[in-house]
Amino acid sequence: MEDARDLWNQIRCPMLILWGKESWGNRSGVLDLSSFHDYRSVEVANAGHWVHHDQFDVFMEHVNAFLNE
């Protein structure tokens, strides 16, 4: 994980991080984004790991808003 965090720390472009509230990827309930700099994190209800499959319309709303900024 240390190598991954070092890599993530080098990312300087804006990032949109969408994750499903029911995702297996966040078992602890706390998403650690401390390695990233310019990001927006969105928790999507009624979605698992594949937010774009579980809540496609919500996913697209967030993606389009992010890209239009």
PDB file of N, CA, C and O in Angstrom:
ATOM      1  N   MET A   1       0.813  -1.201   0.000  1.00  0.00           N
ATOM      2  CA  MET A   1       0.000   0.000   0.000  1.00  0.00           C
ATOM      3  C   MET A   1       0.855   1.262   0.000  1.00  0.00           C
ATOM      4  O   MET A   1       0.419   2.279  -0.522  1.00  0.00           O
ATOM      5  N   GLU A   2       2.028   1.192   0.568  1.00  0.00           N
ATOM      6  CA  GLU A   2       2.880   2.381   0.602  1.00  0.00           C
ATOM      7  C   GLU A   2       3.226   2.860  -0.807  1.00  0.00           C
ATOM      8  O   GLU A   2       3.186   4.058  -1.091  1.00  0.00           O
ATOM      9  N   ASP A   3       3.553   1.924  -1.708  1.00  0.00           N
ATOM     10  CA  ASP A   3       3.859   2.291  -3.097  1.00  0.00           C
ATOM     11  C   ASP A   3       2.641   2.907  -3.774  1.00  0.00           C
ATOM     12  O   ASP A   3       2.757   3.890  -4.511  1.00  0.00           O
ATOM     13  N   ALA A   4       1.473   2.345  -3.527  1.00  0.00           N
ATOM     14  CA  ALA A   4       0.247   2.887  -4.116  1.00  0.00           C
ATOM     15  C   ALA A   4      -0.005   4.298  -3.611  1.00  0.00           C
ATOM     16  O   ALA A   4      -0.325   5.196  -4.398  1.00  0.00           O
ATOM     17  N   ARG A   5       0.158   4.526  -2.333  1.00  0.00           N
ATOM     18  CA  ARG A   5      -0.071   5.869  -1.770  1.00  0.00           C
ATOM     19  C   ARG A   5       0.923   6.877  -2.328  1.00  0.00           C
ATOM     20  O   ARG A   5       0.582   8.018  -2.584  1.00  0.00           O
ATOM     21  N   ASP A   6       2.177   6.465  -2.514  1.00  0.00           N
ATOM     22  CA  ASP A   6       3.171   7.344  -3.125  1.00  0.00           C
ATOM     23  C   ASP A   6       2.767   7.724  -4.540  1.00  0.00           C
ATOM     24  O   ASP A   6       2.908   8.881  -4.957  1.00  0.00           O
ATOM     25  N   LEU A   7       2.264   6.756  -5.290  1.00  0.00           N
ATOM     26  CA  LEU A   7       1.799   7.013  -6.655  1.00  0.00           C
ATOM     27  C   LEU A   7       0.594   7.946  -6.646  1.00  0.00           C
ATOM     28  O   LEU A   7       0.542   8.933  -7.386  1.00  0.00           O
ATOM     29  N   TRP A   8      -0.394   7.636  -5.812  1.00  0.00           N
ATOM     30  CA  TRP A   8      -1.595   8.462  -5.726  1.00  0.00           C
ATOM     31  C   TRP A   8      -1.256   9.896  -5.331  1.00  0.00           C
ATOM     32  O   TRP A   8      -1.895  10.840  -5.777  1.00  0.00           O
ATOM     33  N   ASN A   9      -0.260  10.072  -4.490  1.00  0.00           N
ATOM     34  CA  ASN A   9       0.139  11.406  -4.025  1.00  0.00           C
ATOM     35  C   ASN A   9       0.668  12.271  -5.168  1.00  0.00           C
ATOM     36  O   ASN A   9       0.665  13.499  -5.069  1.00  0.00           O
ATOM     37  N   GLN A  10       1.095  11.653  -6.257  1.00  0.00           N
ATOM     38  CA  GLN A  10       1.620  12.397  -7.401  1.00  0.00           C
ATOM     39  C   GLN A  10       0.522  12.887  -8.344  1.00  0.00           C
ATOM     40  O   GLN A  10       0.790  13.711  -9.218  1.00  0.00           O
ATOM     41  N   ILE A  11      -0.686  12.416  -8.183  1.00  0.00           N
ATOM     42  CA  ILE A  11      -1.795  12.827  -9.050  1.00  0.00           C
ATOM     43  C   ILE A  11      -2.236  14.234  -8.658  1.00  0.00           C
ATOM     44  O   ILE A  11      -2.597  14.491  -7.516  1.00  0.00           O
ATOM     45  N   ARG A  12      -2.198  15.157  -9.603  1.00  0.00           N
ATOM     46  CA  ARG A  12      -2.536  16.552  -9.317  1.00  0.00           C
ATOM     47  C   ARG A  12      -3.786  17.042 -10.056  1.00  0.00           C
ATOM     48  O   ARG A  12      -4.283  18.119  -9.784  1.00  0.00           O
ATOM     49  N   CYS A  13      -4.293  16.254 -10.988  1.00  0.00           N
ATOM     50  CA  CYS A  13      -5.484  16.677 -11.730  1.00  0.00           C
ATOM     51  C   CYS A  13      -6.729  16.454 -10.867  1.00  0.00           C
ATOM     52  O   CYS A  13      -6.716  15.642  -9.941  1.00  0.00           O
ATOM     53  N   PRO A  14      -7.808  17.178 -11.156  1.00  0.00           N
ATOM     54  CA  PRO A  14      -9.057  16.952 -10.419  1.00  0.00           C
ATOM     55  C   PRO A  14      -9.554  15.521 -10.623  1.00  0.00           C
ATOM     56  O   PRO A  14      -9.443  14.965 -11.719  1.00  0.00           O
ATOM     57  N   MET A  15     -10.078  14.936  -9.554  1.00  0.00           N
ATOM     58  CA  MET A  15     -10.580  13.557  -9.614  1.00  0.00           C
ATOM     59  C   MET A  15     -11.978  13.493  -9.044  1.00  0.00           C
ATOM     60  O   MET A  15     -12.293  14.173  -8.066  1.00  0.00           O
ATOM     61  N   LEU A  16     -12.789  12.659  -9.654  1.00  0.00           N
ATOM     62  CA  LEU A  16     -14.113  12.358  -9.129  1.00  0.00           C
ATOM     63  C   LEU A  16     -14.083  10.915  -8.653  1.00  0.00           C
ATOM     64  O   LEU A  16     -13.790  10.007  -9.425  1.00  0.00           O
ATOM     65  N   ILE A  17     -14.368  10.719  -7.375  1.00  0.00           N
ATOM     66  CA  ILE A  17     -14.359   9.383  -6.794  1.00  0.00           C
ATOM     67  C   ILE A  17     -15.781   9.046  -6.377  1.00  0.00           C
ATOM     68  O   ILE A  17     -16.337   9.658  -5.465  1.00  0.00           O
ATOM     69  N   LEU A  18     -16.387   8.124  -7.098  1.00  0.00           N
ATOM     70  CA  LEU A  18     -17.743   7.668  -6.791  1.00  0.00           C
ATOM     71  C   LEU A  18     -17.650   6.274  -6.189  1.00  0.00           C
ATOM     72  O   LEU A  18     -16.935   5.420  -6.716  1.00  0.00           O
ATOM     73  N   TRP A  19     -18.367   6.056  -5.107  1.00  0.00           N
ATOM     74  CA  TRP A  19     -18.349   4.736  -4.505  1.00  0.00           C
ATOM     75  C   TRP A  19     -19.714   4.421  -3.942  1.00  0.00           C
ATOM     76  O   TRP A  19     -20.434   5.289  -3.465  1.00  0.00           O
ATOM     77  N   GLY A  20     -20.069   3.164  -4.029  1.00  0.00           N
ATOM     78  CA  GLY A  20     -21.369   2.715  -3.553  1.00  0.00           C
ATOM     79  C   GLY A  20     -21.367   2.485  -2.052  1.00  0.00           C
ATOM     80  O   GLY A  20     -20.420   1.920  -1.505  1.00  0.00           O
ATOM     81  N   LYS A  21     -22.414   2.925  -1.422  1.00  0.00           N
ATOM     82  CA  LYS A  21     -22.517   2.780   0.029  1.00  0.00           C
ATOM     83  C   LYS A  21     -22.481   1.312   0.445  1.00  0.00           C
ATOM     84  O   LYS A  21     -21.991   0.981   1.519  1.00  0.00           O
ATOM     85  N   GLU A  22     -22.958   0.423  -0.399  1.00  0.00           N
ATOM     86  CA  GLU A  22     -22.975  -0.999  -0.087  1.00  0.00           C
ATOM     87  C   GLU A  22     -21.775  -1.742  -0.682  1.00  0.00           C
ATOM     88  O   GLU A  22     -21.765  -2.968  -0.754  1.00  0.00           O
ATOM     89  N   SER A  23     -20.753  -1.025  -1.096  1.00  0.00           N
ATOM     90  CA  SER A  23     -19.591  -1.639  -1.733  1.00  0.00           C
ATOM     91  C   SER A  23     -18.789  -2.487  -0.754  1.00  0.00           C
ATOM     92  O   SER A  23     -18.580  -2.099   0.395  1.00  0.00           O
ATOM     93  N   TRP A  24     -18.298  -3.608  -1.231  1.00  0.00           N
ATOM     94  CA  TRP A  24     -17.404  -4.456  -0.431  1.00  0.00           C
ATOM     95  C   TRP A  24     -16.049  -3.789  -0.256  1.00  0.00           C
ATOM     96  O   TRP A  24     -15.288  -4.123   0.625  1.00  0.00           O
ATOM     97  N   GLY A  25     -15.732  -2.802  -1.095  1.00  0.00           N
ATOM     98  CA  GLY A  25     -14.426  -2.153  -1.066  1.00  0.00           C
ATOM     99  C   GLY A  25     -14.220  -1.196   0.084  1.00  0.00           C
ATOM    100  O   GLY A  25     -13.124  -0.692   0.291  1.00  0.00           O
ATOM    101  N   ASN A  26     -15.260  -0.920   0.839  1.00  0.00           N
ATOM    102  CA  ASN A  26     -15.132   0.008   1.954  1.00  0.00           C
ATOM    103  C   ASN A  26     -15.778  -0.593   3.200  1.00  0.00           C
ATOM    104  O   ASN A  26     -16.700  -0.049   3.759  1.00  0.00           O
ATOM    105  N   ARG A  27     -15.273  -1.696   3.604  1.00  0.00           N
ATOM    106  CA  ARG A  27     -15.860  -2.425   4.737  1.00  0.00           C
ATOM    107  C   ARG A  27     -15.796  -1.643   6.037  1.00  0.00           C
ATOM    108  O   ARG A  27     -16.634  -1.796   6.905  1.00  0.00           O
ATOM    109  N   SER A  28     -14.807  -0.806   6.216  1.00  0.00           N
ATOM    110  CA  SER A  28     -14.639  -0.096   7.487  1.00  0.00           C
ATOM    111  C   SER A  28     -15.611   1.060   7.650  1.00  0.00           C
ATOM    112  O   SER A  28     -15.776   1.570   8.741  1.00  0.00           O
ATOM    113  N   GLY A  29     -16.214   1.512   6.548  1.00  0.00           N
ATOM    114  CA  GLY A  29     -17.121   2.650   6.619  1.00  0.00           C
ATOM    115  C   GLY A  29     -16.419   3.993   6.482  1.00  0.00           C
ATOM    116  O   GLY A  29     -17.055   5.029   6.451  1.00  0.00           O
ATOM    117  N   VAL A  30     -15.095   3.983   6.390  1.00  0.00           N
ATOM    118  CA  VAL A  30     -14.332   5.225   6.242  1.00  0.00           C
ATOM    119  C   VAL A  30     -13.418   5.084   5.034  1.00  0.00           C
ATOM    120  O   VAL A  30     -12.590   4.180   4.980  1.00  0.00           O
ATOM    121  N   LEU A  31     -13.583   5.959   4.085  1.00  0.00           N
ATOM    122  CA  LEU A  31     -12.768   5.935   2.877  1.00  0.00           C
ATOM    123  C   LEU A  31     -11.568   6.857   3.085  1.00  0.00           C
ATOM    124  O   LEU A  31     -11.736   8.054   3.295  1.00  0.00           O
ATOM    125  N   ASP A  32     -10.358   6.325   3.056  1.00  0.00           N
ATOM    126  CA  ASP A  32      -9.142   7.117   3.273  1.00  0.00           C
ATOM    127  C   ASP A  32      -8.676   7.712   1.948  1.00  0.00           C
ATOM    128  O   ASP A  32      -8.162   7.008   1.093  1.00  0.00           O
ATOM    129  N   LEU A  33      -8.868   9.005   1.803  1.00  0.00           N
ATOM    130  CA  LEU A  33      -8.468   9.702   0.585  1.00  0.00           C
ATOM    131  C   LEU A  33      -7.304  10.653   0.837  1.00  0.00           C
ATOM    132  O   LEU A  33      -7.039  11.549   0.049  1.00  0.00           O
ATOM    133  N   SER A  34      -6.592  10.447   1.924  1.00  0.00           N
ATOM    134  CA  SER A  34      -5.546  11.377   2.336  1.00  0.00           C
ATOM    135  C   SER A  34      -4.392  11.485   1.342  1.00  0.00           C
ATOM    136  O   SER A  34      -3.660  12.468   1.368  1.00  0.00           O
ATOM    137  N   SER A  35      -4.222  10.518   0.460  1.00  0.00           N
ATOM    138  CA  SER A  35      -3.131  10.566  -0.516  1.00  0.00           C
ATOM    139  C   SER A  35      -3.460  11.433  -1.722  1.00  0.00           C
ATOM    140  O   SER A  35      -2.573  11.789  -2.487  1.00  0.00           O
ATOM    141  N   PHE A  36      -4.733  11.768  -1.905  1.00  0.00           N
ATOM    142  CA  PHE A  36      -5.151  12.559  -3.061  1.00  0.00           C
ATOM    143  C   PHE A  36      -5.223  14.041  -2.708  1.00  0.00           C
ATOM    144  O   PHE A  36      -5.382  14.404  -1.559  1.00  0.00           O
ATOM    145  N   HIS A  37      -5.127  14.891  -3.721  1.00  0.00           N
ATOM    146  CA  HIS A  37      -5.091  16.329  -3.493  1.00  0.00           C
ATOM    147  C   HIS A  37      -6.382  17.025  -3.910  1.00  0.00           C
ATOM    148  O   HIS A  37      -7.058  17.609  -3.086  1.00  0.00           O
ATOM    149  N   ASP A  38      -6.703  16.990  -5.178  1.00  0.00           N
ATOM    150  CA  ASP A  38      -7.845  17.724  -5.724  1.00  0.00           C
ATOM    151  C   ASP A  38      -8.912  16.710  -6.127  1.00  0.00           C
ATOM    152  O   ASP A  38      -8.902  16.193  -7.236  1.00  0.00           O
ATOM    153  N   TYR A  39      -9.812  16.415  -5.207  1.00  0.00           N
ATOM    154  CA  TYR A  39     -10.799  15.387  -5.488  1.00  0.00           C
ATOM    155  C   TYR A  39     -12.167  15.762  -4.932  1.00  0.00           C
ATOM    156  O   TYR A  39     -12.290  16.585  -4.033  1.00  0.00           O
ATOM    157  N   ARG A  40     -13.157  15.147  -5.520  1.00  0.00           N
ATOM    158  CA  ARG A  40     -14.521  15.187  -4.993  1.00  0.00           C
ATOM    159  C   ARG A  40     -14.932  13.735  -4.785  1.00  0.00           C
ATOM    160  O   ARG A  40     -14.828  12.917  -5.689  1.00  0.00           O
ATOM    161  N   SER A  41     -15.389  13.419  -3.601  1.00  0.00           N
ATOM    162  CA  SER A  41     -15.822  12.065  -3.274  1.00  0.00           C
ATOM    163  C   SER A  41     -17.325  12.062  -3.073  1.00  0.00           C
ATOM    164  O   SER A  41     -17.867  12.898  -2.360  1.00  0.00           O
ATOM    165  N   VAL A  42     -17.989  11.115  -3.735  1.00  0.00           N
ATOM    166  CA  VAL A  42     -19.442  11.020  -3.648  1.00  0.00           C
ATOM    167  C   VAL A  42     -19.825   9.597  -3.253  1.00  0.00           C
ATOM    168  O   VAL A  42     -19.445   8.640  -3.929  1.00  0.00           O
ATOM    169  N   GLU A  43     -20.573   9.474  -2.164  1.00  0.00           N
ATOM    170  CA  GLU A  43     -21.122   8.195  -1.743  1.00  0.00           C
ATOM    171  C   GLU A  43     -22.505   8.053  -2.378  1.00  0.00           C
ATOM    172  O   GLU A  43     -23.343   8.934  -2.240  1.00  0.00           O
ATOM    173  N   VAL A  44     -22.730   6.946  -3.070  1.00  0.00           N
ATOM    174  CA  VAL A  44     -23.992   6.737  -3.765  1.00  0.00           C
ATOM    175  C   VAL A  44     -24.785   5.645  -3.042  1.00  0.00           C
ATOM    176  O   VAL A  44     -24.317   4.517  -2.896  1.00  0.00           O
ATOM    177  N   ALA A  45     -25.979   6.005  -2.600  1.00  0.00           N
ATOM    178  CA  ALA A  45     -26.855   5.059  -1.904  1.00  0.00           C
ATOM    179  C   ALA A  45     -27.380   4.005  -2.868  1.00  0.00           C
ATOM    180  O   ALA A  45     -27.483   4.238  -4.084  1.00  0.00           O
ATOM    181  N   ASN A  46     -27.709   2.854  -2.338  1.00  0.00           N
ATOM    182  CA  ASN A  46     -28.277   1.746  -3.116  1.00  0.00           C
ATOM    183  C   ASN A  46     -27.369   1.309  -4.256  1.00  0.00           C
ATOM    184  O   ASN A  46     -27.834   0.965  -5.341  1.00  0.00           O
ATOM    185  N   ALA A  47     -26.054   1.377  -4.017  1.00  0.00           N
ATOM    186  CA  ALA A  47     -25.086   0.948  -5.021  1.00  0.00           C
ATOM    187  C   ALA A  47     -23.964   0.179  -4.333  1.00  0.00           C
ATOM    188  O   ALA A  47     -23.593   0.473  -3.209  1.00  0.00           O
ATOM    189  N   GLY A  48     -23.445  -0.790  -5.065  1.00  0.00           N
ATOM    190  CA  GLY A  48     -22.318  -1.556  -4.579  1.00  0.00           C
ATOM    191  C   GLY A  48     -21.047  -1.093  -5.260  1.00  0.00           C
ATOM    192  O   GLY A  48     -20.891   0.092  -5.585  1.00  0.00           O
ATOM    193  N   HIS A  49     -20.146  -2.025  -5.526  1.00  0.00           N
ATOM    194  CA  HIS A  49     -18.839  -1.717  -6.105  1.00  0.00           C
ATOM    195  C   HIS A  49     -18.953  -1.110  -7.507  1.00  0.00           C
ATOM    196  O   HIS A  49     -18.161  -0.249  -7.868  1.00  0.00           O
ATOM    197  N   TRP A  50     -19.905  -1.534  -8.278  1.00  0.00           N
ATOM    198  CA  TRP A  50     -20.087  -1.026  -9.638  1.00  0.00           C
ATOM    199  C   TRP A  50     -21.218   0.004  -9.651  1.00  0.00           C
ATOM    200  O   TRP A  50     -22.328  -0.277 -10.083  1.00  0.00           O
ATOM    201  N   VAL A  51     -20.903   1.203  -9.226  1.00  0.00           N
ATOM    202  CA  VAL A  51     -21.909   2.267  -9.120  1.00  0.00           C
ATOM    203  C   VAL A  51     -22.577   2.515 -10.461  1.00  0.00           C
ATOM    204  O   VAL A  51     -23.790   2.707 -10.538  1.00  0.00           O
ATOM    205  N   HIS A  52     -21.801   2.487 -11.535  1.00  0.00           N
ATOM    206  CA  HIS A  52     -22.343   2.767 -12.869  1.00  0.00           C
ATOM    207  C   HIS A  52     -23.364   1.719 -13.315  1.00  0.00           C
ATOM    208  O   HIS A  52     -24.192   2.006 -14.179  1.00  0.00           O
ATOM    209  N   HIS A  53     -23.330   0.542 -12.760  1.00  0.00           N
ATOM    210  CA  HIS A  53     -24.348  -0.475 -13.064  1.00  0.00           C
ATOM    211  C   HIS A  53     -25.548  -0.351 -12.134  1.00  0.00           C
ATOM    212  O   HIS A  53     -26.688  -0.501 -12.567  1.00  0.00           O
ATOM    213  N   ASP A  54     -25.287  -0.102 -10.866  1.00  0.00           N
ATOM    214  CA  ASP A  54     -26.347  -0.096  -9.868  1.00  0.00           C
ATOM    215  C   ASP A  54     -27.194   1.173  -9.875  1.00  0.00           C
ATOM    216  O   ASP A  54     -28.393   1.122  -9.609  1.00  0.00           O
ATOM    217  N   GLN A  55     -26.561   2.305 -10.158  1.00  0.00           N
ATOM    218  CA  GLN A  55     -27.255   3.599 -10.153  1.00  0.00           C
ATOM    219  C   GLN A  55     -26.775   4.433 -11.339  1.00  0.00           C
ATOM    220  O   GLN A  55     -26.180   5.505 -11.177  1.00  0.00           O
ATOM    221  N   PHE A  56     -27.038   3.954 -12.546  1.00  0.00           N
ATOM    222  CA  PHE A  56     -26.488   4.587 -13.751  1.00  0.00           C
ATOM    223  C   PHE A  56     -26.863   6.063 -13.868  1.00  0.00           C
ATOM    224  O   PHE A  56     -26.008   6.905 -14.150  1.00  0.00           O
ATOM    225  N   ASP A  57     -28.130   6.413 -13.661  1.00  0.00           N
ATOM    226  CA  ASP A  57     -28.557   7.808 -13.820  1.00  0.00           C
ATOM    227  C   ASP A  57     -27.866   8.720 -12.807  1.00  0.00           C
ATOM    228  O   ASP A  57     -27.417   9.819 -13.159  1.00  0.00           O
ATOM    229  N   VAL A  58     -27.752   8.278 -11.577  1.00  0.00           N
ATOM    230  CA  VAL A  58     -27.057   9.060 -10.542  1.00  0.00           C
ATOM    231  C   VAL A  58     -25.579   9.193 -10.905  1.00  0.00           C
ATOM    232  O   VAL A  58     -24.996  10.278 -10.800  1.00  0.00           O
ATOM    233  N   PHE A  59     -24.989   8.096 -11.337  1.00  0.00           N
ATOM    234  CA  PHE A  59     -23.591   8.100 -11.776  1.00  0.00           C
ATOM    235  C   PHE A  59     -23.369   9.148 -12.865  1.00  0.00           C
ATOM    236  O   PHE A  59     -22.452   9.973 -12.784  1.00  0.00           O
ATOM    237  N   MET A  60     -24.221   9.131 -13.896  1.00  0.00           N
ATOM    238  CA  MET A  60     -24.062  10.060 -15.011  1.00  0.00           C
ATOM    239  C   MET A  60     -24.286  11.510 -14.602  1.00  0.00           C
ATOM    240  O   MET A  60     -23.610  12.409 -15.111  1.00  0.00           O
ATOM    241  N   GLU A  61     -25.194  11.756 -13.688  1.00  0.00           N
ATOM    242  CA  GLU A  61     -25.410  13.119 -13.183  1.00  0.00           C
ATOM    243  C   GLU A  61     -24.132  13.666 -12.563  1.00  0.00           C
ATOM    244  O   GLU A  61     -23.735  14.810 -12.828  1.00  0.00           O
ATOM    245  N   HIS A  62     -23.479  12.860 -11.743  1.00  0.00           N
ATOM    246  CA  HIS A  62     -22.247  13.304 -11.087  1.00  0.00           C
ATOM    247  C   HIS A  62     -21.103  13.466 -12.084  1.00  0.00           C
ATOM    248  O   HIS A  62     -20.336  14.437 -12.007  1.00  0.00           O
ATOM    249  N   VAL A  63     -20.982  12.532 -13.012  1.00  0.00           N
ATOM    250  CA  VAL A  63     -19.915  12.611 -14.013  1.00  0.00           C
ATOM    251  C   VAL A  63     -20.100  13.855 -14.897  1.00  0.00           C
ATOM    252  O   VAL A  63     -19.169  14.610 -15.123  1.00  0.00           O
ATOM    253  N   ASN A  64     -21.308  14.084 -15.371  1.00  0.00           N
ATOM    254  CA  ASN A  64     -21.554  15.247 -16.233  1.00  0.00           C
ATOM    255  C   ASN A  64     -21.324  16.559 -15.486  1.00  0.00           C
ATOM    256  O   ASN A  64     -20.734  17.491 -16.043  1.00  0.00           O
ATOM    257  N   ALA A  65     -21.763  16.648 -14.241  1.00  0.00           N
ATOM    258  CA  ALA A  65     -21.526  17.862 -13.457  1.00  0.00           C
ATOM    259  C   ALA A  65     -20.040  18.103 -13.258  1.00  0.00           C
ATOM    260  O   ALA A  65     -19.549  19.232 -13.386  1.00  0.00           O
ATOM    261  N   PHE A  66     -19.305  17.043 -12.971  1.00  0.00           N
ATOM    262  CA  PHE A  66     -17.851  17.144 -12.772  1.00  0.00           C
ATOM    263  C   PHE A  66     -17.154  17.611 -14.047  1.00  0.00           C
ATOM    264  O   PHE A  66     -16.309  18.508 -14.020  1.00  0.00           O
ATOM    265  N   LEU A  67     -17.517  17.019 -15.174  1.00  0.00           N
ATOM    266  CA  LEU A  67     -16.869  17.383 -16.451  1.00  0.00           C
ATOM    267  C   LEU A  67     -17.254  18.774 -16.923  1.00  0.00           C
ATOM    268  O   LEU A  67     -16.491  19.409 -17.658  1.00  0.00           O
ATOM    269  N   ASN A  68     -18.408  19.263 -16.524  1.00  0.00           N
ATOM    270  CA  ASN A  68     -18.857  20.593 -16.941  1.00  0.00           C
ATOM    271  C   ASN A  68     -18.256  21.719 -16.108  1.00  0.00           C
ATOM    272  O   ASN A  68     -18.434  22.881 -16.441  1.00  0.00           O
ATOM    273  N   GLU A  69     -17.560  21.381 -15.040  1.00  0.00           N
ATOM    274  CA  GLU A  69     -16.951  22.438 -14.205  1.00  0.00           C
ATOM    275  C   GLU A  69     -15.711  23.009 -14.821  1.00  0.00           C
ATOM    276  O   GLU A  69     -14.945  22.423 -15.458  1.00  0.00           O
TER     277      GLU A  69
END
